[in-house]
Tab-separated table of C-alpha atoms and ligand atoms in Angstrom:
chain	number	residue	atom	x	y	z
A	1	UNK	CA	-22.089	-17.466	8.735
A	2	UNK	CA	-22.040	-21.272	9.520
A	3	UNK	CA	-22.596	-22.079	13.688
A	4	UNK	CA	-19.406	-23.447	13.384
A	5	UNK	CA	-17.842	-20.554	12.936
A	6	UNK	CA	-14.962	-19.537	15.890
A	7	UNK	CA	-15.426	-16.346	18.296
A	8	UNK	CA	-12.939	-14.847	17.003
A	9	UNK	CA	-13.336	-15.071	13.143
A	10	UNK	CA	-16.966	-14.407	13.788
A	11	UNK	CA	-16.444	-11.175	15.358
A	12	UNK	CA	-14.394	-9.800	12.903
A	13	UNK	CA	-14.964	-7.412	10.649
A	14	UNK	CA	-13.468	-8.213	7.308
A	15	UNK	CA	-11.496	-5.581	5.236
A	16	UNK	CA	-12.938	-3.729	2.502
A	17	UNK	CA	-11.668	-3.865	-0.791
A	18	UNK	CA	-12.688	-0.531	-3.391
A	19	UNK	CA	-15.198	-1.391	-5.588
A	20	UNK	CA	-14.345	-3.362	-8.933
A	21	UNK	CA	-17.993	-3.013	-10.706
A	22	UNK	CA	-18.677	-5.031	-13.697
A	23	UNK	CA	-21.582	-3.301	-14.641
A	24	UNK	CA	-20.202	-0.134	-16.890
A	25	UNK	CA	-16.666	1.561	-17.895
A	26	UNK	CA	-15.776	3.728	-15.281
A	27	UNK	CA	-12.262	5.753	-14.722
A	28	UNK	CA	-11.220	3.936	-11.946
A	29	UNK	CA	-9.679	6.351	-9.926
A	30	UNK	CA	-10.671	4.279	-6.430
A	31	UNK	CA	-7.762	1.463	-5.816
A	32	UNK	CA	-4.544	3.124	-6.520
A	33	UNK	CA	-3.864	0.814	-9.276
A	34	UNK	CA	-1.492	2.079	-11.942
A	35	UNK	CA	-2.880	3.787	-15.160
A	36	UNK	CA	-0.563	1.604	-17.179
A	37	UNK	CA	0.286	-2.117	-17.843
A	38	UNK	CA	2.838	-4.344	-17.158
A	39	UNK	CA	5.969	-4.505	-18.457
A	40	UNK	CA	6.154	-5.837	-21.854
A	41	UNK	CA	8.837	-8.217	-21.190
A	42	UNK	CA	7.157	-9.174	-18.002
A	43	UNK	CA	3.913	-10.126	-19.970
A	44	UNK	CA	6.404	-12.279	-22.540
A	45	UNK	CA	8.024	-13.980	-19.272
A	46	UNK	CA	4.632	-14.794	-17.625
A	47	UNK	CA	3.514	-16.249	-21.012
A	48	UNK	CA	6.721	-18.607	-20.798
A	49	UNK	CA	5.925	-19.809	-17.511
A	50	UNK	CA	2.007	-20.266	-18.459
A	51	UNK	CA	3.250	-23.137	-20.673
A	52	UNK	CA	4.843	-25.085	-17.699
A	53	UNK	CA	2.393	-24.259	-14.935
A	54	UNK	CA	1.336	-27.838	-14.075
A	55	UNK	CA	4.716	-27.169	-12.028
A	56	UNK	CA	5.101	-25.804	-8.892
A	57	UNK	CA	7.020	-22.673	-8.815
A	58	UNK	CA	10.249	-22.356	-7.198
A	59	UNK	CA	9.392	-22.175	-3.376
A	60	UNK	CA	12.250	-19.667	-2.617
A	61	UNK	CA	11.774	-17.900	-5.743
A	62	UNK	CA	15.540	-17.567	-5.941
A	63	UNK	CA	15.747	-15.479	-9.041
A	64	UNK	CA	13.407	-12.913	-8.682
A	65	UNK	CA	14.636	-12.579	-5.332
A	66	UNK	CA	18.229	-12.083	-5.991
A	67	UNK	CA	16.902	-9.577	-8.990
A	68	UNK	CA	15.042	-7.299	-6.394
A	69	UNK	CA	17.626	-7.861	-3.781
A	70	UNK	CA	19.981	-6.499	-6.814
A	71	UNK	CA	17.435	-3.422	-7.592
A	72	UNK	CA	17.779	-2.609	-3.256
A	73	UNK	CA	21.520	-2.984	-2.964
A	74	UNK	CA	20.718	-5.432	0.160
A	75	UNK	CA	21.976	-9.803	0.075
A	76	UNK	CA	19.102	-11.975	-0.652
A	77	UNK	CA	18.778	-13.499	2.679
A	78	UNK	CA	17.617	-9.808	3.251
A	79	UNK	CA	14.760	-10.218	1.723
A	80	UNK	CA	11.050	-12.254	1.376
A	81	UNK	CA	8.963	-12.289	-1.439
A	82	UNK	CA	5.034	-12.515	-1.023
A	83	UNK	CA	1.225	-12.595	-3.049
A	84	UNK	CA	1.115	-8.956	-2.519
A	85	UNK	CA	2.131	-6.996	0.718
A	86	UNK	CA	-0.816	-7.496	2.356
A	87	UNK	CA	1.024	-11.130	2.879
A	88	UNK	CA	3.964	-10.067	4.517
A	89	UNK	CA	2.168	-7.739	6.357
A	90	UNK	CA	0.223	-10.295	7.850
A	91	UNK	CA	3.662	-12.715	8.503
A	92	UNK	CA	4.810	-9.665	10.569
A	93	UNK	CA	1.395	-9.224	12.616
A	94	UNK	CA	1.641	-12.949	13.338
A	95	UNK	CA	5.377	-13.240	14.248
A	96	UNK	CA	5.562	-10.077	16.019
A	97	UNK	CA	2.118	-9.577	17.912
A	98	UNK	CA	0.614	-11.373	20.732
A	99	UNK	CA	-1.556	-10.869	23.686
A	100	UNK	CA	1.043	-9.033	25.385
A	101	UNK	CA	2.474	-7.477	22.536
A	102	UNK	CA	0.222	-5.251	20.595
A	103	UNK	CA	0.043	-3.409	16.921
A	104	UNK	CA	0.593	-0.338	17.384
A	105	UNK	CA	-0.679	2.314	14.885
A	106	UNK	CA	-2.394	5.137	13.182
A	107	UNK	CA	-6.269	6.247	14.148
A	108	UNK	CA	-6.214	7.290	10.095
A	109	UNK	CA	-3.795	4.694	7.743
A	110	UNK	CA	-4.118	1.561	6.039
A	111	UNK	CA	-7.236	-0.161	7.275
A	112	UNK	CA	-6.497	-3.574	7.124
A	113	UNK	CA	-3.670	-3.303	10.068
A	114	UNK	CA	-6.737	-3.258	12.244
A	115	UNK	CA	-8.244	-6.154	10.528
A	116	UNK	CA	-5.146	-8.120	10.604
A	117	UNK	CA	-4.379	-7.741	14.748
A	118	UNK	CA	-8.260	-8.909	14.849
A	119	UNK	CA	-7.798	-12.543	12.424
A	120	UNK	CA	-4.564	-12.886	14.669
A	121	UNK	CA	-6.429	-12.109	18.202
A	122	UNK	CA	-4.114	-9.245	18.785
A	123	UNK	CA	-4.899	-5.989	20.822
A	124	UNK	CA	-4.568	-2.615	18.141
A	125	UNK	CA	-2.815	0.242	20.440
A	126	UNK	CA	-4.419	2.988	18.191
A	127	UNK	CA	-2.560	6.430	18.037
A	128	UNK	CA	-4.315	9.632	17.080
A	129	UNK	CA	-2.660	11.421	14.110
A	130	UNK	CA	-2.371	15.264	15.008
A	131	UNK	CA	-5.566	17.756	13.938
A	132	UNK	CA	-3.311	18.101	10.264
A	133	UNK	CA	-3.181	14.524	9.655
A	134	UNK	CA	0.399	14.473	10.008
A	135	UNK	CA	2.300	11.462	11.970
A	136	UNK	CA	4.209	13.028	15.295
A	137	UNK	CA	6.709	10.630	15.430
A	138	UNK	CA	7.086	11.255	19.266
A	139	UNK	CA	4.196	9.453	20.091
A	140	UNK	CA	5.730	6.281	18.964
A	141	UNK	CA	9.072	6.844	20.717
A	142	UNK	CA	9.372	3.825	23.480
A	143	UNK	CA	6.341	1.714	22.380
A	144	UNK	CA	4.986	-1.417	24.295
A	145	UNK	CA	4.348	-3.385	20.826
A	146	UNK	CA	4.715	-3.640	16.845
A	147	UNK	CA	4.799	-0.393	15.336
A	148	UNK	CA	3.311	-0.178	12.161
A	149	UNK	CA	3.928	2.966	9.757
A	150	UNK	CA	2.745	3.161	6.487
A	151	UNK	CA	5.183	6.007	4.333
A	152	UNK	CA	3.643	7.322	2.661
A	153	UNK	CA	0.913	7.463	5.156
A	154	UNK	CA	-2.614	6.149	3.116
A	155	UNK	CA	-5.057	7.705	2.471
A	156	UNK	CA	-3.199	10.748	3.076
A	157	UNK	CA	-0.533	10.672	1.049
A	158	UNK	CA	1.555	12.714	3.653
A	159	UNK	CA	5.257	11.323	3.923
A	160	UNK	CA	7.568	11.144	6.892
A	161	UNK	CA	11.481	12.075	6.312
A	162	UNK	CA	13.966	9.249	6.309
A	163	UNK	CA	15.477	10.871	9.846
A	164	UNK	CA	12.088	10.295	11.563
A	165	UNK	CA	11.630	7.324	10.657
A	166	UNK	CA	15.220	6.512	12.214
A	167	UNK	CA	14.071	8.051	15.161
A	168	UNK	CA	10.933	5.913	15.556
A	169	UNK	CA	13.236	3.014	15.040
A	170	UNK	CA	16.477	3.692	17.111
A	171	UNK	CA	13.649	4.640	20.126
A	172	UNK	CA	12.184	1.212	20.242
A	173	UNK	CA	15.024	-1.048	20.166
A	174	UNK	CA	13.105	-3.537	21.393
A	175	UNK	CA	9.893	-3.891	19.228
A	176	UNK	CA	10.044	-4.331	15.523
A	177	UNK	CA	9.162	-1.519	13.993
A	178	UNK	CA	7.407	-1.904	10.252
A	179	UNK	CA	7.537	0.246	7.556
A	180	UNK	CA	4.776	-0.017	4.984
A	181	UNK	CA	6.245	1.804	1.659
A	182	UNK	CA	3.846	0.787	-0.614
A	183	UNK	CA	3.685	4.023	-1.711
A	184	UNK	CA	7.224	4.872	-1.525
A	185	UNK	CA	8.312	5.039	-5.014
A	186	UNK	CA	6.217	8.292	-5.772
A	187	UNK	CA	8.668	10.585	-3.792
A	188	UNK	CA	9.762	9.109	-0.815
A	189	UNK	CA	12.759	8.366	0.301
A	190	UNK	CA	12.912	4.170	1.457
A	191	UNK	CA	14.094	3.160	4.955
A	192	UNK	CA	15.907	0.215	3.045
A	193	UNK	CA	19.057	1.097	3.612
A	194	UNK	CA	18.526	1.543	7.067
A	195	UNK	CA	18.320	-2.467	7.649
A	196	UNK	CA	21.839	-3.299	8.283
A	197	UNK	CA	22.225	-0.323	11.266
A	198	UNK	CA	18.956	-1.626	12.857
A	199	UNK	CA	18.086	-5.351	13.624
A	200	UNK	CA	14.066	-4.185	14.360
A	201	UNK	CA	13.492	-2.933	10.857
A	202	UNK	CA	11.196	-4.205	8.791
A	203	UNK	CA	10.485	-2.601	5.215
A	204	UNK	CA	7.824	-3.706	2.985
A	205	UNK	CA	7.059	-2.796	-0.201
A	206	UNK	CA	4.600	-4.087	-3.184
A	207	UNK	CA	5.027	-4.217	-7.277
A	208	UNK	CA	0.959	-3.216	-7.254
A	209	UNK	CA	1.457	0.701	-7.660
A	210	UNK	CA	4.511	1.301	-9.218
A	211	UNK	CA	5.138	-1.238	-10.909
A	212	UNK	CA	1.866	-2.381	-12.268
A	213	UNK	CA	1.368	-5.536	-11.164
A	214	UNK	CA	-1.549	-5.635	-8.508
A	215	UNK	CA	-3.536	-8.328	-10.646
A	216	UNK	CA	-0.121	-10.341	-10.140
A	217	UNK	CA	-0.093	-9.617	-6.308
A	218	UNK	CA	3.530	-9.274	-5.745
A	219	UNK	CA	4.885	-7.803	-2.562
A	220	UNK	CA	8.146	-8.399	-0.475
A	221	UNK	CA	9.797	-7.797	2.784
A	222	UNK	CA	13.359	-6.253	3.210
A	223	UNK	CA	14.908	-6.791	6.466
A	224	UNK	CA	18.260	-7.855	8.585
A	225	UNK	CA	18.155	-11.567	7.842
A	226	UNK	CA	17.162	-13.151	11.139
A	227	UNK	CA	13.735	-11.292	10.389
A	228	UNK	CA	14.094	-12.538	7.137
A	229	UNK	CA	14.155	-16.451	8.147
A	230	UNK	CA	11.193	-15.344	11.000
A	231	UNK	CA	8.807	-14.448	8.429
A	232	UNK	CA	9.999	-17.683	5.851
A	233	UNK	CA	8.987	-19.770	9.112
A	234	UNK	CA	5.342	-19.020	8.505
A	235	UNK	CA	5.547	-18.957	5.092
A	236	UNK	CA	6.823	-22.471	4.789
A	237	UNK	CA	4.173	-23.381	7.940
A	238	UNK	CA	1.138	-21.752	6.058
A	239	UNK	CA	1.749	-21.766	1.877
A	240	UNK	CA	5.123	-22.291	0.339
A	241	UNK	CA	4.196	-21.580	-2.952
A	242	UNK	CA	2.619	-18.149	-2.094
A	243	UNK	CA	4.066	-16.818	-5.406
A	244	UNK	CA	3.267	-18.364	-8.673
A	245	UNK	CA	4.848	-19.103	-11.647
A	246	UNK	CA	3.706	-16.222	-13.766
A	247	UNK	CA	3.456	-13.738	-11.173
A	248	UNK	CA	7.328	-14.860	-10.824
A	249	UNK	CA	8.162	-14.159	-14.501
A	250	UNK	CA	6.341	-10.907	-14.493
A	251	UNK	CA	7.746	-9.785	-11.803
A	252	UNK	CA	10.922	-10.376	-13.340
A	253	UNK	CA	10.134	-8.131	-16.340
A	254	UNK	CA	8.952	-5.479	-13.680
A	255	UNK	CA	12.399	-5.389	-12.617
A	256	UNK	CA	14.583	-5.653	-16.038
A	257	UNK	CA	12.498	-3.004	-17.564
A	258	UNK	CA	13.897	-0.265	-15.429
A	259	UNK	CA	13.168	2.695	-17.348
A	260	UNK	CA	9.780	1.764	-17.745
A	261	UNK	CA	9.166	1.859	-14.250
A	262	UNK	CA	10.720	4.692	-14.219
A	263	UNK	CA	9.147	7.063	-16.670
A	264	UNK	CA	5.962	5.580	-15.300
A	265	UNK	CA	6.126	6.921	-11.907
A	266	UNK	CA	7.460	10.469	-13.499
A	267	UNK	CA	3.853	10.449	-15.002
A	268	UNK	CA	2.033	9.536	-12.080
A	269	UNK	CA	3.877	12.573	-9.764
A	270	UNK	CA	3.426	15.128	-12.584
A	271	UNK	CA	-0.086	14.054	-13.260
A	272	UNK	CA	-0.749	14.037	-9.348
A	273	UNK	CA	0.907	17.530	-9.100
A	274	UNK	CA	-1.426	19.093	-11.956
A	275	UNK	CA	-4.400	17.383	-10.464
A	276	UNK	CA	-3.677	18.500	-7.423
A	277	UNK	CA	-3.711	22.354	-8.604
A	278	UNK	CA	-6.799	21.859	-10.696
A	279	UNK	CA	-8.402	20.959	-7.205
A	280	UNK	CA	-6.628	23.817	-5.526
A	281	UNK	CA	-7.797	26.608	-8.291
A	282	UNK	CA	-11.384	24.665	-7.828
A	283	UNK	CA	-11.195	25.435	-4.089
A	284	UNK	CA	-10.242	22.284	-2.362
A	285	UNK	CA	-8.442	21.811	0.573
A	286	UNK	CA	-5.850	18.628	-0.046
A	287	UNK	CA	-3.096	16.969	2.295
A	288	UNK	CA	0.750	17.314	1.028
A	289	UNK	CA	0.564	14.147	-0.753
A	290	UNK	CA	3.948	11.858	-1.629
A	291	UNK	CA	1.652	8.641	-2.952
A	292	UNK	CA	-0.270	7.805	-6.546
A	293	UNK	CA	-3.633	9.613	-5.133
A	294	UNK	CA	-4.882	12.484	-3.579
A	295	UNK	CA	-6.744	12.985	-0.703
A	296	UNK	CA	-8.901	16.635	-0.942
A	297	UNK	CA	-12.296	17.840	0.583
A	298	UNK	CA	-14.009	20.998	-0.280
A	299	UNK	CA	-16.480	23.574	1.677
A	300	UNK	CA	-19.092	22.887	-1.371
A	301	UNK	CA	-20.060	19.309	-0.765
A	302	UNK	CA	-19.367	16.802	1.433
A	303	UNK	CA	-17.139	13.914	0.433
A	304	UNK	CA	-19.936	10.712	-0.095
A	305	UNK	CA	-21.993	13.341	-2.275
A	306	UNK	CA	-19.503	14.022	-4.287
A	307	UNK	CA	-17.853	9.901	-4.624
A	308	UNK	CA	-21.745	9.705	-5.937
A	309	UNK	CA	-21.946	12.333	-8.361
A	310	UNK	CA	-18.742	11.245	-9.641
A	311	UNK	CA	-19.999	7.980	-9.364
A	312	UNK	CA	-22.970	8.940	-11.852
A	313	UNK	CA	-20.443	10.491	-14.435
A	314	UNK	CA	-18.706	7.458	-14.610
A	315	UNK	CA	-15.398	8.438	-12.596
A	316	UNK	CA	-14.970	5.915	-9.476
A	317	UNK	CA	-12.849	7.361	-6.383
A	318	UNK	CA	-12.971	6.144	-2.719
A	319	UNK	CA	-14.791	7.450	0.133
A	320	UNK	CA	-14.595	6.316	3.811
A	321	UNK	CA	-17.529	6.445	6.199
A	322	UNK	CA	-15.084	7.525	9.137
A	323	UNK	CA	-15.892	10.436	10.809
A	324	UNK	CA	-12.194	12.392	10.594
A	325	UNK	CA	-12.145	11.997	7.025
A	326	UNK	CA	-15.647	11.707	5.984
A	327	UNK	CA	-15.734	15.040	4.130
A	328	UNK	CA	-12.588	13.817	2.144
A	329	UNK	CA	-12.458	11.543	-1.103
A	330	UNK	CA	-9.340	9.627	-2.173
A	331	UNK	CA	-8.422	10.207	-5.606
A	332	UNK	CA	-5.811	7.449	-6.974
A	333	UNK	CA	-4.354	9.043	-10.274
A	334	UNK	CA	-4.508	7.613	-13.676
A	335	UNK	CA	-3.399	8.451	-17.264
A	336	UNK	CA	-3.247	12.384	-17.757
A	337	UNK	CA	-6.705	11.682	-19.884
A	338	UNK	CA	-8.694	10.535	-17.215
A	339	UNK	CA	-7.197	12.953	-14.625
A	340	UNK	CA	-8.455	16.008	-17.648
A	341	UNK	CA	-12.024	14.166	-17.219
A	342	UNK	CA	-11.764	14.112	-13.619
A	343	UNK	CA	-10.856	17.906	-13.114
A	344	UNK	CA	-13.495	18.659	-15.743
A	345	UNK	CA	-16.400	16.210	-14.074
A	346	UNK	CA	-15.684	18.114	-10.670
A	347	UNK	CA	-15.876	21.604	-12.465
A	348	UNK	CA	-19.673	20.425	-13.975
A	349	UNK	CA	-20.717	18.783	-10.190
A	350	UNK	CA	-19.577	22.060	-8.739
A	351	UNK	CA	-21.293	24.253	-10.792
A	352	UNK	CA	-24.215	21.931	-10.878
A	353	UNK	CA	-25.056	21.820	-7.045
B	1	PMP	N1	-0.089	-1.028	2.294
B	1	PMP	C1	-0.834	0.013	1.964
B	1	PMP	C2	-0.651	1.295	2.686
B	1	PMP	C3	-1.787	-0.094	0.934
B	1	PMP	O1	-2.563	0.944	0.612
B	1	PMP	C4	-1.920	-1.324	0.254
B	1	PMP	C5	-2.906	-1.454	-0.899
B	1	PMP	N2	-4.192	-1.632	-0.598
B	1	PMP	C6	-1.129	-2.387	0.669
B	1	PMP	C7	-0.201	-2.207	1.676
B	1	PMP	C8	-1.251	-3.756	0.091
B	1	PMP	O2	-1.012	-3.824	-1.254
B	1	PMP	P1	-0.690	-5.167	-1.998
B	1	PMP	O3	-1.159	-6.319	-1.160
B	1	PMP	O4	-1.416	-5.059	-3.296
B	1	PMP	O5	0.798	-5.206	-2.165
């Protein structure tokens, strides 16, 4: 750290990415990537625009835009494309939060909310989930900031019904409320078409899971337009061109190749619903999880023992050094291969110990 560093970037504590080692093959079962690549059309589009990119992309990224606007059934001014969600996450924390409006969210969820109210100088109003890990959506009724809600919840996986989410929103008619879905496509239903009865709705979603694409980092925000034209403010007053050329084109192939998408997140629930019994049949406890990973703990070792000795058989998963979750590990789900190595690497450290 330079001595020219600010207070407040300097007492920040940065987010965390899962590891992305160089050093060996592993089954990397620790980011909640997808298991499978892009779309094939996408990868011919990107290619296209690789041959032009001494140009600037298109700063409104009209096309794509319309296309997912299409895919949602909402008007394009509904809608904000970003470099991943994280982006537009961010846009909201800074157009929405301020010292006397705080981010309001989860003790356990996504952990760079926190880190974003900190770069931004914003108070976090952190709310306890209950002893199950489950959101009660009463305790966010009437709020004195910017809820944030991530459905499904991460790294639980556990998913909130369309109705409470309504209810979170209708009760704060004031505030925006946000709803993370990065997650959504693996059985939840999406608040999207919620946007037009609520003016303090903001949806965002990401191509990185479902869709394949987090290399690309494509994400976007879905809202009633006057949100819409809030959060282009700061992206025209911070990076116009936040999405490139390819990541344009391949987006574009993410969304003509429907059934792709499609059949891919079949294989990701029904490989996440056999996984999830091979853990249950092994013993472990897991939440009810709607997302592409698992979240489980057992009685027979605690959850950074067994990250390691997973670790040492080549299978990567995530573990978090917080103490409500500490005897959990976060299992994203891959191909139904490496989720047959997985079960079978747990049934050798098991047996092992
Ligand atoms: N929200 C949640 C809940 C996530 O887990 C992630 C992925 N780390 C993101 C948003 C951001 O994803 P991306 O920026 O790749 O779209």
């Amino acid at each position: 750290m330079s001595r020219f560093l600010n207070e407040r970037i300097s007492g920040l504590k940065p987010y965390v990415p899962g590891e992305q080692p160089k050093e060996r093959e592993y089954i990397k079962l620790n980011t909640n990537e997808s298991p499978y690549p892009p779309s094939k059309m996408g990868i011919e589009f990107a290619n296209s625009e690789a041959q032009i990119a001494q140009l600037y992309p298109d700063p409104d990224c009209k096309e794509l835009t319309e296309l997912v606007a299409n895919e949602l059934g909402v008007k394009k001014s509904q809608v904000i494309l970003t470099n991943g969600s994280d982006e537009v996450l961010n846009f909201a924390f800074m157009a929405y939060c301020d010292k006397n409006t705080p981010a309001v969210f989860a003790d356990i969820t996504y952990g760079f909310y926190k880190v974003f109210a900190d770069v931004n100088g914003i108070e976090s109003k952190i709310i306890p989930l209950k002893e199950d890990f489950t959101i009660d959506v009463n305790d966010y009724i009437n709020q004195n900031g910017t809820v944030f809600i991530a459905n499904p919840n991460a790294p639980t996986g556990i998913l909130l019904s369309l109705d409470q989410i309504e209810k979170v929103v209708k009760s704060n008619p004031n505030r925006i409320v946000v709803i993370d879905e990065a997650y959504i496509d693996f059985g939840g239903q999406s608040a999207v078409k919620l946007i037009d009865k609520y003016d303090n709705l903001l949806i965002t979603q990401t191509f990185s899971k479902s869709r394949s694409l987090a290399g690309a980092r494509l994400g976007f925000g879905v809202a009633n337009e006057n949100i819409i034209s809030d959060l282009m403010r700061i992206k025209y007053s911070t990076n116009p061109y936040n999405v490139n050329r390819l990541t344009l084109g391949i987006g574009k192939g993410a969304i003509l190749e429907k059934e792709y998408f499609k059949s891919n997140c079949e294989k990701v629930i029904r490989d996440r619903e056999f996984t999830k019994n091979e853990l249950i049949k092994l013993g472990f406890t897991l939440t009810n999880s709607s997302a592409n990973f698992l979240f489980a703990k057992t009685d027979k070792i605690g959850g950074k023992e067994l990250y390691l000795k997973l670790k040492e058989k080549g299978i990567l998963v995530r573990h978090f050094d917080v103490d409500r979750i500490k005897n959990y590990i976060r299992i994203s789900i891959g191909s139904a291969e490496q989720m047959q190595k997985f079960v079978l690497a747990v049934k050798e450290i098991l047996e092992e110990i």
